[in-house]
PDB file of C-alpha atoms in Angstrom:
ATOM      1  CA  MET A   1      -2.114  17.526 130.699  1.00  0.00           C
ATOM      2  CA  ILE A   2       0.801  19.282 132.270  1.00  0.00           C
ATOM      3  CA  GLY A   3       0.581  20.159 135.933  1.00  0.00           C
ATOM      4  CA  LEU A   4      -2.592  18.205 136.609  1.00  0.00           C
ATOM      5  CA  PRO A   5      -2.298  15.322 139.090  1.00  0.00           C
ATOM      6  CA  ASN A   6      -4.512  12.255 138.997  1.00  0.00           C
ATOM      7  CA  ARG A   7      -5.326  12.608 135.316  1.00  0.00           C
ATOM      8  CA  CYS A   8      -6.877   9.913 133.211  1.00  0.00           C
ATOM      9  CA  ASP A   9      -5.319   9.087 129.860  1.00  0.00           C
ATOM     10  CA  GLY A  10      -8.423   7.558 128.378  1.00  0.00           C
ATOM     11  CA  GLY A  11     -11.613   5.644 128.797  1.00  0.00           C
ATOM     12  CA  PRO A  12     -15.177   5.635 127.556  1.00  0.00           C
ATOM     13  CA  ARG A  13     -16.106   9.161 126.403  1.00  0.00           C
ATOM     14  CA  GLY A  14     -19.134   9.188 128.672  1.00  0.00           C
ATOM     15  CA  LEU A  15     -16.886   8.842 131.727  1.00  0.00           C
ATOM     16  CA  LEU A  16     -14.372  11.517 130.731  1.00  0.00           C
ATOM     17  CA  ASP A  17     -15.094  14.980 132.107  1.00  0.00           C
ATOM     18  CA  PHE A  18     -13.590  17.253 129.454  1.00  0.00           C
ATOM     19  CA  ASP A  19     -15.202  20.368 130.928  1.00  0.00           C
ATOM     20  CA  THR A  20     -13.450  19.878 134.284  1.00  0.00           C
ATOM     21  CA  LEU A  21     -10.138  19.280 132.514  1.00  0.00           C
ATOM     22  CA  ARG A  22     -10.601  22.439 130.456  1.00  0.00           C
ATOM     23  CA  ALA A  23     -11.474  24.459 133.564  1.00  0.00           C
ATOM     24  CA  ALA A  24      -8.383  23.139 135.380  1.00  0.00           C
ATOM     25  CA  HIS A  25      -6.121  24.109 132.485  1.00  0.00           C
ATOM     26  CA  GLU A  26      -7.732  27.527 132.318  1.00  0.00           C
ATOM     27  CA  ARG A  27      -7.189  28.029 136.066  1.00  0.00           C
ATOM     28  CA  LEU A  28      -3.533  26.953 135.864  1.00  0.00           C
ATOM     29  CA  ALA A  29      -2.930  29.218 132.875  1.00  0.00           C
ATOM     30  CA  GLY A  30      -4.431  32.116 134.809  1.00  0.00           C
ATOM     31  CA  GLU A  31      -2.177  31.434 137.777  1.00  0.00           C
ATOM     32  CA  ARG A  32       0.906  31.138 135.573  1.00  0.00           C
ATOM     33  CA  HIS A  33       0.006  34.259 133.629  1.00  0.00           C
ATOM     34  CA  ASP A  34      -0.479  36.242 136.835  1.00  0.00           C
ATOM     35  CA  ALA A  35       2.862  35.018 138.216  1.00  0.00           C
ATOM     36  CA  TRP A  36       4.554  35.863 134.918  1.00  0.00           C
ATOM     37  CA  VAL A  37       3.105  39.389 134.864  1.00  0.00           C
ATOM     38  CA  ALA A  38       4.196  39.839 138.489  1.00  0.00           C
ATOM     39  CA  GLY A  39       7.798  39.316 137.398  1.00  0.00           C
ATOM     40  CA  GLY A  40       8.257  35.585 137.035  1.00  0.00           C
ATOM     41  CA  ASP A  41       9.661  33.635 134.125  1.00  0.00           C
ATOM     42  CA  ASN A  42       7.657  33.021 130.964  1.00  0.00           C
ATOM     43  CA  PRO A  43       5.671  29.822 131.648  1.00  0.00           C
ATOM     44  CA  THR A  44       7.239  26.840 129.935  1.00  0.00           C
ATOM     45  CA  ALA A  45       5.948  23.372 129.115  1.00  0.00           C
ATOM     46  CA  TRP A  46       2.657  24.543 127.630  1.00  0.00           C
ATOM     47  CA  PRO A  47       1.465  23.614 124.143  1.00  0.00           C
ATOM     48  CA  PHE A  48       1.262  27.287 123.156  1.00  0.00           C
ATOM     49  CA  TRP A  49       3.200  30.511 123.636  1.00  0.00           C
ATOM     50  CA  PHE A  50       1.960  32.728 126.418  1.00  0.00           C
ATOM     51  CA  THR A  51       1.036  36.234 125.390  1.00  0.00           C
ATOM     52  CA  GLU A  52       0.633  39.428 127.366  1.00  0.00           C
ATOM     53  CA  ASN A  53      -3.140  39.078 127.037  1.00  0.00           C
ATOM     54  CA  ARG A  54      -4.529  37.051 129.945  1.00  0.00           C
ATOM     55  CA  THR A  55      -7.853  36.385 128.192  1.00  0.00           C
ATOM     56  CA  ASP A  56      -6.034  34.942 125.167  1.00  0.00           C
ATOM     57  CA  ASN A  57      -3.915  32.724 127.415  1.00  0.00           C
ATOM     58  CA  LEU A  58      -6.979  31.367 129.203  1.00  0.00           C
ATOM     59  CA  ALA A  59      -8.717  30.643 125.892  1.00  0.00           C
ATOM     60  CA  LEU A  60      -5.617  28.917 124.513  1.00  0.00           C
ATOM     61  CA  ALA A  61      -5.254  26.800 127.654  1.00  0.00           C
ATOM     62  CA  ARG A  62      -8.909  25.772 127.501  1.00  0.00           C
ATOM     63  CA  ALA A  63      -8.680  24.902 123.801  1.00  0.00           C
ATOM     64  CA  ASN A  64      -5.472  22.888 124.268  1.00  0.00           C
ATOM     65  CA  ALA A  65      -6.595  20.987 127.380  1.00  0.00           C
ATOM     66  CA  VAL A  66      -8.131  17.955 125.677  1.00  0.00           C
ATOM     67  CA  PRO A  67      -6.778  17.422 122.156  1.00  0.00           C
ATOM     68  CA  GLY A  68      -3.116  16.670 121.761  1.00  0.00           C
ATOM     69  CA  TYR A  69      -0.931  17.455 118.785  1.00  0.00           C
ATOM     70  CA  ALA A  70      -2.969  15.231 116.479  1.00  0.00           C
ATOM     71  CA  LEU A  71      -6.301  13.449 116.354  1.00  0.00           C
ATOM     72  CA  LEU A  72      -7.030  10.126 114.680  1.00  0.00           C
ATOM     73  CA  ARG A  73     -10.764   9.949 114.026  1.00  0.00           C
ATOM     74  CA  LEU A  74     -12.877   6.807 114.010  1.00  0.00           C
ATOM     75  CA  ASP A  75     -13.096   6.933 110.204  1.00  0.00           C
ATOM     76  CA  GLY A  76      -9.280   6.727 109.997  1.00  0.00           C
ATOM     77  CA  SER A  77      -8.732  10.366 109.033  1.00  0.00           C
ATOM     78  CA  TRP A  78      -5.972  12.280 110.758  1.00  0.00           C
ATOM     79  CA  ILE A  79      -5.748  15.972 111.609  1.00  0.00           C
ATOM     80  CA  ASP A  80      -3.086  17.822 113.548  1.00  0.00           C
ATOM     81  CA  LYS A  81      -2.135  21.249 114.838  1.00  0.00           C
ATOM     82  CA  ARG A  82      -0.755  22.281 111.458  1.00  0.00           C
ATOM     83  CA  ALA A  83      -4.320  22.415 110.079  1.00  0.00           C
ATOM     84  CA  ASP A  84      -6.231  25.685 110.327  1.00  0.00           C
ATOM     85  CA  GLY A  85      -8.926  25.434 112.980  1.00  0.00           C
ATOM     86  CA  TYR A  86      -7.510  22.203 114.411  1.00  0.00           C
ATOM     87  CA  LEU A  87      -8.331  22.950 118.039  1.00  0.00           C
ATOM     88  CA  ASP A  88     -11.922  23.949 117.309  1.00  0.00           C
ATOM     89  CA  ASP A  89     -12.436  20.917 115.061  1.00  0.00           C
ATOM     90  CA  ALA A  90     -10.767  18.462 117.447  1.00  0.00           C
ATOM     91  CA  ASN A  91     -12.664  19.728 120.504  1.00  0.00           C
ATOM     92  CA  ALA A  92     -15.998  19.658 118.667  1.00  0.00           C
ATOM     93  CA  TYR A  93     -15.322  16.117 117.416  1.00  0.00           C
ATOM     94  CA  LEU A  94     -14.318  14.810 120.839  1.00  0.00           C
ATOM     95  CA  ASP A  95     -17.283  16.489 122.534  1.00  0.00           C
ATOM     96  CA  THR A  96     -19.781  14.801 120.212  1.00  0.00           C
ATOM     97  CA  LEU A  97     -18.430  11.254 120.381  1.00  0.00           C
ATOM     98  CA  ASP A  98     -20.794   8.513 121.517  1.00  0.00           C
ATOM     99  CA  PRO A  99     -20.499   7.957 125.293  1.00  0.00           C
ATOM    100  CA  GLU A 100     -19.412   4.339 124.680  1.00  0.00           C
ATOM    101  CA  CYS A 101     -16.552   5.338 122.361  1.00  0.00           C
ATOM    102  CA  VAL A 102     -13.155   4.793 123.978  1.00  0.00           C
ATOM    103  CA  VAL A 103     -10.848   7.814 123.815  1.00  0.00           C
ATOM    104  CA  LEU A 104      -7.102   7.452 124.396  1.00  0.00           C
ATOM    105  CA  ASP A 105      -4.375  10.045 124.862  1.00  0.00           C
ATOM    106  CA  VAL A 106      -1.205   8.544 123.426  1.00  0.00           C
ATOM    107  CA  SER A 107       2.112  10.321 123.723  1.00  0.00           C
ATOM    108  CA  CYS A 108       4.719   9.330 121.123  1.00  0.00           C
ATOM    109  CA  HIS A 109       8.238  10.697 120.935  1.00  0.00           C
ATOM    110  CA  CYS A 110      10.730   9.998 118.169  1.00  0.00           C
TER     111      CYS A 110
END
């Protein structure tokens, strides 16, 4: 969750406020897009390429705010950004998890 201080990297789903996180990413993307259009550098360190369309950038930021590159589901199945519709599927899955289910954001680098 780039650029967001005081973030939580996991916890019981019922305690995680995904909507606030999505709104914060959308706001930051809007600010970065506006600065870019005003003559700044292309925003870096985002999980998607910025486009000239502000609405598209806000939607991409919102969709990318919660799921990472890949999602390991409770049933052991794995999906990642290479799959068509990954962001929609991952967000829908995470939004419907039981409130007691523990969600973790794990960052692995090879």
